[in-house]
């Protein structure tokens, strides 16, 4: 029995063309299960831009008339406006944004609208739309990365001379400047930026137009694929129609890039959760990014940072999901691939929001340099520099390492710091030690003596800040 399925909106009176093929109505459960409209409606602008390019090419190739093209274009622009104003009624029975827009167009302009899908399949259409969306999304993420980098550089320039402990294994290692510690995150983010640029390129398969590949085999109609590719700003067209509709490599790559950004942000979050604890007290996270406890009145919890750390888990989940969706798919388009957008959007949204809030947190974080320096001489941060001092006096490094190891053990026993030892005490462990040793001891002395490129001292901090200020100003 054919029932009236779309009573409300005129556009919805359209039938899907395959209703002629299939006997009866889809089950209600099927309608809910196969629809992707709730996820892919955010692609509407890209779908419309892609359709206008396709229609223009159809007109150039005389597959539709110029007048039909104009009516298609005007109709699509009106639909776009209606959607952006929130006045458009979406009907999930039409499955996805591609069908919804096409049906609305046919309802609006009649037969010309029914010609839009000439030589096209949703398989090449969706593969085009997701690429167009991703190109823009990558630029947005890159802009957010740049803003966060600038915020880190700004914060770093306040702490060029301030020394803090550098940790390995979360044990005190060597002294570093707060600035260079912060600039480490700028480096990570720079790699994230470049990784996204690579993902956006033709090399990943992203900036390549699949449009005109049809369902799997191309078309018997004389489509000009290079024309649509050019209109849509793609670097090139795809050269294998079967691969073109089945390729979602760039989706996996994009989510991986998001996952690595999430990894980097989670590391920062972890650092500052630790550093803001009473035990460390190195940083103060602004109240506006903390929450309190429903029970313990004294609490200032770094919940924002904890959620940054936690949300990385969801992004990794998206990456696993994407790879698993693609695993062992038969060649060509398979409906499994519709699930790509769930994970691509989720990963991107999480990372986008995380980048925003991390930038705000960084902008308002203060390092408690008094508290840091008060405990700076704990933990023998200058031990390695002392070994290197001995190397300067002609002692083999392995021997120097052993001498300083014994000195540290002696200090621990005596409850002293290395800088508190007398020359006579030093001499017992190595005759090579002279009075000039004291210039090498203590965290502040050590950082001022770092000479290698990219080291963690104030000199290198200044160099790095100058570099990043120049680099980031161009973006
Ligand atoms: N909604 C689908 C997707 O996102 C569009 C392609 C559907 N193609 C098809 N032959 N059923 O992948």
Tab-separated table of C-alpha atoms and ligand atoms in Angstrom:
chain	number	residue	atom	x	y	z
A	1	UNK	CA	0.000	0.000	0.000
A	2	UNK	CA	1.367	3.428	-0.935
A	3	UNK	CA	0.658	5.926	1.776
A	4	UNK	CA	1.256	9.654	1.683
A	5	UNK	CA	4.627	9.821	3.319
A	6	UNK	CA	5.496	13.473	3.155
A	7	UNK	CA	2.439	15.517	3.901
A	8	UNK	CA	3.906	18.691	5.316
A	9	UNK	CA	6.415	20.261	2.996
A	10	UNK	CA	5.886	20.464	-0.728
A	11	UNK	CA	9.418	19.311	-1.365
A	12	UNK	CA	8.757	16.218	0.643
A	13	UNK	CA	6.070	15.115	-1.731
A	14	UNK	CA	8.936	13.931	-3.860
A	15	UNK	CA	9.437	10.229	-3.970
A	16	UNK	CA	12.869	8.730	-3.950
A	17	UNK	CA	13.469	7.490	-7.467
A	18	UNK	CA	14.161	3.951	-6.304
A	19	UNK	CA	10.700	3.673	-4.863
A	20	UNK	CA	9.727	2.498	-8.313
A	21	UNK	CA	12.196	-0.323	-7.920
A	22	UNK	CA	11.516	-1.544	-4.407
A	23	UNK	CA	8.230	-3.114	-3.418
A	24	UNK	CA	6.521	-1.282	-0.593
A	25	UNK	CA	7.677	1.098	2.063
A	26	UNK	CA	10.927	0.880	3.982
A	27	UNK	CA	10.412	-0.320	7.512
A	28	UNK	CA	10.313	2.474	10.104
A	29	UNK	CA	13.333	0.876	11.713
A	30	UNK	CA	15.148	0.969	8.386
A	31	UNK	CA	14.394	4.654	7.972
A	32	UNK	CA	15.936	5.461	11.334
A	33	UNK	CA	18.806	3.090	10.868
A	34	UNK	CA	20.016	4.143	7.424
A	35	UNK	CA	19.553	7.881	7.703
A	36	UNK	CA	22.693	9.996	7.955
A	37	UNK	CA	20.888	13.312	7.740
A	38	UNK	CA	21.237	13.982	11.444
A	39	UNK	CA	25.021	13.809	10.987
A	40	UNK	CA	25.607	15.053	7.452
A	41	UNK	CA	23.285	18.044	7.378
A	42	UNK	CA	26.234	20.146	8.425
A	43	UNK	CA	27.656	19.467	4.953
A	44	UNK	CA	24.810	21.331	3.287
A	45	UNK	CA	26.828	24.277	2.016
A	46	UNK	CA	29.462	22.004	0.544
A	47	UNK	CA	26.802	19.846	-1.058
A	48	UNK	CA	25.288	22.912	-2.671
A	49	UNK	CA	28.615	24.306	-3.852
A	50	UNK	CA	29.449	20.896	-5.339
A	51	UNK	CA	26.062	20.711	-7.049
A	52	UNK	CA	26.401	24.160	-8.570
A	53	UNK	CA	29.806	23.224	-9.992
A	54	UNK	CA	28.366	19.972	-11.348
A	55	UNK	CA	25.389	21.752	-12.918
A	56	UNK	CA	27.601	24.391	-14.495
A	57	UNK	CA	29.683	21.644	-16.051
A	58	UNK	CA	26.508	19.912	-17.297
A	59	UNK	CA	25.527	23.169	-18.997
A	60	UNK	CA	28.999	23.615	-20.510
A	61	UNK	CA	28.726	20.093	-21.892
A	62	UNK	CA	25.211	20.846	-23.192
A	63	UNK	CA	23.712	18.100	-21.051
A	64	UNK	CA	21.358	20.725	-19.633
A	65	UNK	CA	20.460	24.152	-20.995
A	66	UNK	CA	21.876	27.426	-19.747
A	67	UNK	CA	18.446	28.345	-18.484
A	68	UNK	CA	18.163	25.087	-16.574
A	69	UNK	CA	21.559	25.741	-15.013
A	70	UNK	CA	20.462	29.181	-13.888
A	71	UNK	CA	17.298	27.806	-12.324
A	72	UNK	CA	19.252	25.061	-10.592
A	73	UNK	CA	21.783	27.538	-9.252
A	74	UNK	CA	19.207	30.045	-8.024
A	75	UNK	CA	17.133	27.265	-6.493
A	76	UNK	CA	20.125	25.823	-4.663
A	77	UNK	CA	21.135	29.223	-3.334
A	78	UNK	CA	17.622	29.776	-2.012
A	79	UNK	CA	17.687	26.385	-0.337
A	80	UNK	CA	21.039	27.200	1.205
A	81	UNK	CA	19.634	30.430	2.600
A	82	UNK	CA	16.595	28.700	3.988
A	83	UNK	CA	18.767	26.121	5.727
A	84	UNK	CA	21.109	28.736	7.172
A	85	UNK	CA	18.135	30.701	8.508
A	86	UNK	CA	16.852	27.566	10.207
A	87	UNK	CA	13.660	27.644	8.154
A	88	UNK	CA	14.222	24.436	6.259
A	89	UNK	CA	12.306	21.339	7.208
A	90	UNK	CA	14.530	18.263	7.079
A	91	UNK	CA	12.918	14.930	6.430
A	92	UNK	CA	15.015	11.982	7.516
A	93	UNK	CA	13.027	9.681	5.230
A	94	UNK	CA	15.122	11.171	2.459
A	95	UNK	CA	18.150	9.582	4.139
A	96	UNK	CA	20.848	12.171	3.746
A	97	UNK	CA	21.643	15.778	2.951
A	98	UNK	CA	22.230	14.966	-0.715
A	99	UNK	CA	18.732	13.559	-1.223
A	100	UNK	CA	17.129	16.258	0.899
A	101	UNK	CA	18.603	19.072	-1.152
A	102	UNK	CA	17.925	17.388	-4.463
A	103	UNK	CA	14.305	16.712	-3.502
A	104	UNK	CA	13.851	20.288	-2.328
A	105	UNK	CA	15.259	21.547	-5.621
A	106	UNK	CA	12.968	19.370	-7.725
A	107	UNK	CA	9.996	20.472	-5.638
A	108	UNK	CA	10.996	24.081	-6.219
A	109	UNK	CA	11.913	24.166	-9.902
A	110	UNK	CA	10.482	20.962	-11.352
A	111	UNK	CA	12.148	19.078	-14.172
A	112	UNK	CA	15.337	21.124	-14.279
A	113	UNK	CA	15.898	19.997	-10.703
A	114	UNK	CA	15.487	16.401	-11.753
A	115	UNK	CA	18.389	16.862	-14.160
A	116	UNK	CA	20.897	17.869	-11.472
A	117	UNK	CA	21.919	14.309	-10.689
A	118	UNK	CA	22.836	13.587	-14.324
A	119	UNK	CA	26.041	11.562	-14.445
A	120	UNK	CA	26.389	11.676	-10.696
A	121	UNK	CA	25.951	9.264	-7.807
A	122	UNK	CA	25.787	9.994	-4.122
A	123	UNK	CA	28.963	7.937	-3.987
A	124	UNK	CA	31.063	10.528	-5.792
A	125	UNK	CA	28.943	13.324	-4.344
A	126	UNK	CA	29.585	12.461	-0.709
A	127	UNK	CA	33.249	11.788	-1.431
A	128	UNK	CA	33.414	15.328	-2.826
A	129	UNK	CA	31.436	16.970	-0.017
A	130	UNK	CA	33.497	15.515	2.793
A	131	UNK	CA	36.675	16.681	1.088
A	132	UNK	CA	35.345	20.205	0.647
A	133	UNK	CA	34.310	20.288	4.295
A	134	UNK	CA	37.635	18.908	5.472
A	135	UNK	CA	39.680	21.422	3.512
A	136	UNK	CA	37.930	24.246	5.367
A	137	UNK	CA	37.964	22.465	8.697
A	138	UNK	CA	41.699	21.949	8.455
A	139	UNK	CA	42.212	25.661	7.892
A	140	UNK	CA	40.116	26.426	10.946
A	141	UNK	CA	42.100	23.968	13.067
A	142	UNK	CA	45.353	25.405	11.757
A	143	UNK	CA	44.237	28.912	12.681
A	144	UNK	CA	43.413	27.711	16.185
A	145	UNK	CA	46.783	26.006	16.454
A	146	UNK	CA	48.518	29.228	15.450
A	147	UNK	CA	46.596	31.227	18.044
A	148	UNK	CA	47.562	28.735	20.720
A	149	UNK	CA	51.210	28.836	19.626
A	150	UNK	CA	51.176	32.624	19.898
A	151	UNK	CA	49.726	32.374	23.381
A	152	UNK	CA	52.502	30.020	24.451
A	153	UNK	CA	55.158	32.348	23.014
A	154	UNK	CA	53.595	35.267	24.850
A	155	UNK	CA	53.614	33.364	28.119
A	156	UNK	CA	57.181	32.163	27.492
A	157	UNK	CA	58.448	35.693	26.986
A	158	UNK	CA	57.419	36.509	30.563
A	159	UNK	CA	59.685	33.783	31.941
A	160	UNK	CA	62.888	33.950	29.902
A	161	UNK	CA	65.182	34.115	32.915
A	162	UNK	CA	63.102	32.046	35.331
A	163	UNK	CA	64.487	28.635	36.106
A	164	UNK	CA	62.518	25.514	36.926
A	165	UNK	CA	63.415	21.861	37.300
A	166	UNK	CA	63.340	19.815	34.139
A	167	UNK	CA	61.992	16.319	34.730
A	168	UNK	CA	62.662	12.968	33.191
A	169	UNK	CA	60.669	10.025	34.558
A	170	UNK	CA	59.026	12.799	36.573
A	171	UNK	CA	62.212	12.893	38.643
A	172	UNK	CA	64.316	16.013	38.846
A	173	UNK	CA	66.797	15.975	35.969
A	174	UNK	CA	68.416	19.261	34.902
A	175	UNK	CA	67.462	22.902	35.290
A	176	UNK	CA	65.549	24.560	32.434
A	177	UNK	CA	64.001	27.948	31.877
A	178	UNK	CA	60.245	28.188	32.156
A	179	UNK	CA	60.308	29.822	28.712
A	180	UNK	CA	61.943	26.895	26.965
A	181	UNK	CA	59.615	24.506	28.783
A	182	UNK	CA	56.665	26.412	27.316
A	183	UNK	CA	58.227	26.700	23.877
A	184	UNK	CA	58.368	22.913	23.701
A	185	UNK	CA	54.609	22.968	23.204
A	186	UNK	CA	55.000	25.414	20.339
A	187	UNK	CA	57.207	22.862	18.586
A	188	UNK	CA	54.647	20.089	19.070
A	189	UNK	CA	51.889	22.289	17.723
A	190	UNK	CA	54.028	23.242	14.750
A	191	UNK	CA	54.261	19.591	13.767
A	192	UNK	CA	50.500	19.319	14.177
A	193	UNK	CA	50.090	22.309	11.871
A	194	UNK	CA	52.344	20.803	9.204
A	195	UNK	CA	50.717	17.389	9.523
A	196	UNK	CA	47.342	18.979	8.822
A	197	UNK	CA	48.787	20.845	5.843
A	198	UNK	CA	50.010	17.525	4.447
A	199	UNK	CA	46.611	15.988	5.051
A	200	UNK	CA	44.986	18.873	3.171
A	201	UNK	CA	47.209	18.350	0.141
A	202	UNK	CA	46.675	16.226	-2.943
A	203	UNK	CA	49.208	13.707	-1.671
A	204	UNK	CA	46.827	12.391	0.972
A	205	UNK	CA	44.057	12.088	-1.602
A	206	UNK	CA	42.115	14.868	0.069
A	207	UNK	CA	42.606	17.697	-2.387
A	208	UNK	CA	41.657	15.545	-5.374
A	209	UNK	CA	38.236	15.657	-7.008
A	210	UNK	CA	36.361	12.360	-7.172
A	211	UNK	CA	33.376	14.095	-8.789
A	212	UNK	CA	32.422	12.445	-12.042
A	213	UNK	CA	33.428	9.001	-10.874
A	214	UNK	CA	29.731	8.255	-10.479
A	215	UNK	CA	28.709	5.164	-8.575
A	216	UNK	CA	31.854	3.172	-9.424
A	217	UNK	CA	32.591	3.252	-13.137
A	218	UNK	CA	32.337	6.846	-14.300
A	219	UNK	CA	29.736	7.694	-16.913
A	220	UNK	CA	28.826	7.202	-20.559
A	221	UNK	CA	27.948	10.911	-20.603
A	222	UNK	CA	30.695	13.338	-21.639
A	223	UNK	CA	31.295	14.901	-18.233
A	224	UNK	CA	34.180	17.347	-17.943
A	225	UNK	CA	35.685	16.305	-14.658
A	226	UNK	CA	38.541	18.761	-14.824
A	227	UNK	CA	36.063	21.600	-15.054
A	228	UNK	CA	34.303	20.688	-11.804
A	229	UNK	CA	37.647	20.022	-10.123
A	230	UNK	CA	38.861	23.446	-11.144
A	231	UNK	CA	35.668	25.181	-10.063
A	232	UNK	CA	35.908	23.556	-6.671
A	233	UNK	CA	39.573	24.433	-6.236
A	234	UNK	CA	40.870	20.867	-6.272
A	235	UNK	CA	44.482	20.336	-7.235
A	236	UNK	CA	43.638	17.511	-9.627
A	237	UNK	CA	41.026	14.867	-10.404
A	238	UNK	CA	41.162	11.256	-9.287
A	239	UNK	CA	42.184	8.856	-12.047
A	240	UNK	CA	40.454	5.658	-11.009
A	241	UNK	CA	36.707	5.743	-10.503
A	242	UNK	CA	36.627	2.573	-8.394
A	243	UNK	CA	39.221	3.820	-5.947
A	244	UNK	CA	37.753	7.325	-5.999
A	245	UNK	CA	34.410	6.291	-4.498
A	246	UNK	CA	35.996	3.848	-2.046
A	247	UNK	CA	38.824	5.997	-0.725
A	248	UNK	CA	38.543	7.338	2.806
A	249	UNK	CA	42.263	7.218	3.561
A	250	UNK	CA	42.270	10.954	4.111
A	251	UNK	CA	39.566	10.543	6.783
A	252	UNK	CA	41.730	8.132	8.744
A	253	UNK	CA	44.703	10.448	8.270
A	254	UNK	CA	42.719	13.467	9.408
A	255	UNK	CA	41.500	11.708	12.543
A	256	UNK	CA	45.043	10.568	13.272
A	257	UNK	CA	46.173	14.188	13.035
A	258	UNK	CA	43.388	15.142	15.448
A	259	UNK	CA	44.387	12.292	17.746
A	260	UNK	CA	47.967	13.507	17.897
A	261	UNK	CA	46.835	17.051	18.682
A	262	UNK	CA	44.724	15.559	21.468
A	263	UNK	CA	47.795	13.657	22.668
A	264	UNK	CA	49.811	16.847	22.839
A	265	UNK	CA	47.086	18.752	24.655
A	266	UNK	CA	46.661	15.876	27.104
A	267	UNK	CA	50.371	16.027	27.931
A	268	UNK	CA	50.151	19.726	28.682
A	269	UNK	CA	47.042	19.094	30.759
A	270	UNK	CA	48.814	16.380	32.722
A	271	UNK	CA	51.817	18.646	33.387
A	272	UNK	CA	49.665	21.455	34.680
A	273	UNK	CA	47.412	19.229	36.728
A	274	UNK	CA	50.571	18.083	38.491
A	275	UNK	CA	52.175	21.521	38.575
A	276	UNK	CA	49.060	23.098	40.071
A	277	UNK	CA	48.902	20.598	42.919
A	278	UNK	CA	49.795	21.670	46.439
A	279	UNK	CA	52.843	19.405	46.277
A	280	UNK	CA	54.290	21.279	43.288
A	281	UNK	CA	52.603	24.673	43.294
A	282	UNK	CA	54.439	25.711	40.119
A	283	UNK	CA	51.442	27.148	38.290
A	284	UNK	CA	48.174	28.746	39.194
A	285	UNK	CA	45.325	27.868	36.870
A	286	UNK	CA	42.901	30.757	36.838
A	287	UNK	CA	39.726	30.270	38.859
A	288	UNK	CA	37.655	30.644	35.702
A	289	UNK	CA	39.026	27.299	34.498
A	290	UNK	CA	38.616	25.455	37.769
A	291	UNK	CA	35.644	24.031	39.572
A	292	UNK	CA	35.136	23.343	43.238
A	293	UNK	CA	33.798	20.417	45.197
A	294	UNK	CA	30.234	19.927	46.295
A	295	UNK	CA	31.552	18.789	49.650
A	296	UNK	CA	35.042	20.160	50.267
A	297	UNK	CA	34.911	23.951	50.407
A	298	UNK	CA	38.634	24.530	49.932
A	299	UNK	CA	38.893	22.777	46.578
A	300	UNK	CA	40.084	24.293	43.315
A	301	UNK	CA	40.035	21.424	40.880
A	302	UNK	CA	41.613	21.658	37.415
A	303	UNK	CA	38.578	20.058	35.763
A	304	UNK	CA	39.099	21.761	32.416
A	305	UNK	CA	42.553	20.234	32.149
A	306	UNK	CA	41.310	16.868	33.321
A	307	UNK	CA	38.678	16.916	30.589
A	308	UNK	CA	41.251	17.875	27.980
A	309	UNK	CA	43.152	14.798	29.093
A	310	UNK	CA	40.022	12.652	29.161
A	311	UNK	CA	38.657	13.754	25.817
A	312	UNK	CA	41.783	12.490	24.068
A	313	UNK	CA	40.336	9.047	24.741
A	314	UNK	CA	37.295	9.804	22.628
A	315	UNK	CA	39.447	11.018	19.756
A	316	UNK	CA	41.514	7.828	19.839
A	317	UNK	CA	38.231	5.947	19.784
A	318	UNK	CA	37.270	7.773	16.601
A	319	UNK	CA	40.558	6.799	14.999
A	320	UNK	CA	40.088	3.133	15.897
A	321	UNK	CA	36.500	3.284	14.669
A	322	UNK	CA	37.508	4.833	11.350
A	323	UNK	CA	40.218	2.279	10.681
A	324	UNK	CA	37.929	-0.565	11.654
A	325	UNK	CA	35.144	0.692	9.412
A	326	UNK	CA	37.559	0.659	6.487
A	327	UNK	CA	39.132	-2.670	7.310
A	328	UNK	CA	38.492	-5.397	4.728
A	329	UNK	CA	35.817	-3.471	2.848
A	330	UNK	CA	35.150	-4.810	-0.614
A	331	UNK	CA	36.256	-2.527	-3.475
A	332	UNK	CA	34.034	0.374	-4.402
A	333	UNK	CA	31.531	2.218	-2.230
A	334	UNK	CA	29.972	0.381	0.703
A	335	UNK	CA	27.376	1.840	3.005
A	336	UNK	CA	29.690	1.179	5.950
A	337	UNK	CA	31.522	4.265	4.791
A	338	UNK	CA	28.616	6.476	5.783
A	339	UNK	CA	29.867	6.009	9.347
A	340	UNK	CA	33.038	7.934	8.438
A	341	UNK	CA	31.421	11.270	9.155
A	342	UNK	CA	30.353	10.328	12.684
A	343	UNK	CA	33.983	9.904	13.657
A	344	UNK	CA	35.537	12.580	11.485
A	345	UNK	CA	33.171	15.192	12.913
A	346	UNK	CA	33.478	13.966	16.486
A	347	UNK	CA	37.279	13.997	16.395
A	348	UNK	CA	37.404	17.396	14.788
A	349	UNK	CA	34.814	18.959	17.102
A	350	UNK	CA	36.569	17.697	20.207
A	351	UNK	CA	39.966	18.930	19.104
A	352	UNK	CA	38.583	22.245	17.924
A	353	UNK	CA	36.907	22.898	21.258
A	354	UNK	CA	39.961	21.698	23.164
A	355	UNK	CA	42.265	24.056	21.250
A	356	UNK	CA	39.984	26.981	22.128
A	357	UNK	CA	39.870	26.280	25.823
A	358	UNK	CA	43.543	25.400	26.136
A	359	UNK	CA	44.353	28.759	24.584
A	360	UNK	CA	42.196	30.476	27.177
A	361	UNK	CA	43.797	28.480	29.994
A	362	UNK	CA	47.310	29.326	28.748
A	363	UNK	CA	46.397	33.004	28.472
A	364	UNK	CA	45.456	33.111	32.156
A	365	UNK	CA	48.041	30.833	33.740
A	366	UNK	CA	50.739	32.215	35.995
A	367	UNK	CA	53.925	30.507	37.079
A	368	UNK	CA	54.728	30.929	40.744
A	369	UNK	CA	58.415	31.656	40.208
A	370	UNK	CA	59.010	32.349	43.920
A	371	UNK	CA	57.704	28.945	44.890
A	372	UNK	CA	59.658	27.283	42.105
A	373	UNK	CA	62.952	28.925	43.024
A	374	UNK	CA	62.463	28.252	46.718
A	375	UNK	CA	62.845	24.523	46.059
A	376	UNK	CA	65.117	24.719	43.073
A	377	UNK	CA	68.275	23.488	44.737
A	378	UNK	CA	66.629	20.251	45.784
A	379	UNK	CA	67.253	17.132	43.736
A	380	UNK	CA	70.802	17.781	42.448
A	381	UNK	CA	69.750	19.453	39.193
A	382	UNK	CA	73.391	20.564	38.774
A	383	UNK	CA	74.908	17.063	38.914
A	384	UNK	CA	75.187	16.614	35.145
A	385	UNK	CA	76.758	20.043	34.757
A	386	UNK	CA	79.316	19.062	37.396
A	387	UNK	CA	80.207	15.939	35.416
A	388	UNK	CA	80.584	18.101	32.311
A	389	UNK	CA	82.787	20.483	34.326
A	390	UNK	CA	85.065	17.526	35.047
A	391	UNK	CA	85.125	16.663	31.346
A	392	UNK	CA	86.385	20.215	30.822
A	393	UNK	CA	89.175	19.421	33.260
A	394	UNK	CA	90.219	16.397	31.212
A	395	UNK	CA	88.353	13.640	33.071
A	396	UNK	CA	86.723	10.988	30.888
A	397	UNK	CA	82.966	11.368	31.006
A	398	UNK	CA	82.316	7.851	32.306
A	399	UNK	CA	84.750	8.498	35.180
A	400	UNK	CA	83.258	11.944	35.806
A	401	UNK	CA	79.787	10.376	35.958
A	402	UNK	CA	81.017	7.966	38.631
A	403	UNK	CA	82.722	10.721	40.660
A	404	UNK	CA	79.615	12.873	40.715
A	405	UNK	CA	77.484	9.860	41.581
A	406	UNK	CA	79.642	9.322	44.666
A	407	UNK	CA	79.501	13.036	45.496
A	408	UNK	CA	75.701	13.010	45.330
A	409	UNK	CA	75.551	9.976	47.598
A	410	UNK	CA	77.889	11.765	50.030
A	411	UNK	CA	75.720	14.899	49.934
A	412	UNK	CA	72.607	12.865	50.639
A	413	UNK	CA	74.284	11.361	53.659
A	414	UNK	CA	75.476	14.757	54.909
A	415	UNK	CA	72.225	16.544	54.069
A	416	UNK	CA	74.064	18.984	51.805
A	417	UNK	CA	73.755	20.327	48.291
A	418	UNK	CA	76.681	20.028	45.867
A	419	UNK	CA	77.234	23.785	46.018
A	420	UNK	CA	77.552	23.560	49.799
A	421	UNK	CA	80.551	21.221	49.724
A	422	UNK	CA	83.927	22.651	50.563
A	423	UNK	CA	86.828	22.384	48.120
A	424	UNK	CA	88.541	19.894	50.476
A	425	UNK	CA	85.470	17.658	50.293
A	426	UNK	CA	85.439	17.879	46.494
A	427	UNK	CA	89.145	17.106	46.317
A	428	UNK	CA	88.614	13.830	48.149
A	429	UNK	CA	86.566	12.655	45.147
A	430	UNK	CA	88.569	14.279	42.372
A	431	UNK	CA	91.779	16.311	42.385
A	432	UNK	CA	90.622	17.879	39.104
A	433	UNK	CA	88.058	20.009	40.916
A	434	UNK	CA	89.186	23.643	41.344
A	435	UNK	CA	87.642	26.723	42.982
A	436	UNK	CA	85.971	27.643	39.671
A	437	UNK	CA	83.597	24.706	40.239
A	438	UNK	CA	81.243	26.966	42.185
A	439	UNK	CA	80.444	28.931	38.997
A	440	UNK	CA	79.031	25.705	37.625
A	441	UNK	CA	76.880	24.766	40.568
A	442	UNK	CA	73.348	25.818	41.403
A	443	UNK	CA	70.461	25.767	38.924
A	444	UNK	CA	70.804	29.386	37.786
A	445	UNK	CA	74.525	28.967	37.033
A	446	UNK	CA	73.862	25.817	35.087
A	447	UNK	CA	71.210	27.247	32.735
A	448	UNK	CA	73.425	30.227	31.985
A	449	UNK	CA	76.144	27.834	30.819
A	450	UNK	CA	74.073	25.913	28.270
A	451	UNK	CA	75.750	26.438	24.904
A	452	UNK	CA	74.157	23.932	22.515
A	453	UNK	CA	71.649	25.057	19.906
A	454	UNK	CA	68.109	24.549	21.104
A	455	UNK	CA	69.151	24.102	24.746
A	456	UNK	CA	66.974	25.104	27.683
A	457	UNK	CA	68.802	28.220	28.868
A	458	UNK	CA	67.783	31.889	28.765
A	459	UNK	CA	69.972	32.601	25.731
A	460	UNK	CA	68.281	29.889	23.718
A	461	UNK	CA	64.873	30.967	25.038
A	462	UNK	CA	65.452	34.408	23.548
A	463	UNK	CA	66.522	32.910	20.230
A	464	UNK	CA	63.501	30.640	20.110
A	465	UNK	CA	61.099	33.428	21.003
A	466	UNK	CA	62.547	35.641	18.265
A	467	UNK	CA	62.212	32.791	15.786
A	468	UNK	CA	58.589	32.050	16.654
A	469	UNK	CA	57.564	35.685	16.740
A	470	UNK	CA	58.853	36.025	13.186
A	471	UNK	CA	57.408	32.745	12.025
A	472	UNK	CA	53.962	33.121	13.531
A	473	UNK	CA	53.529	36.753	12.479
A	474	UNK	CA	53.305	35.551	8.891
A	475	UNK	CA	50.247	33.400	9.588
B	1	LIG	N1	24.764	8.987	2.998
B	1	LIG	C1	25.692	8.268	2.219
B	1	LIG	C2	27.089	8.394	2.853
B	1	LIG	O1	27.299	9.208	3.673
B	1	LIG	C3	25.750	8.798	0.847
B	1	LIG	C4	26.086	7.764	-0.184
B	1	LIG	C5	25.031	6.752	-0.284
B	1	LIG	N2	25.233	5.948	-1.412
B	1	LIG	C6	24.481	4.867	-1.633
B	1	LIG	N3	24.744	4.222	-2.686
B	1	LIG	N4	23.589	4.465	-0.797
B	1	LIG	O2	27.992	7.665	2.536
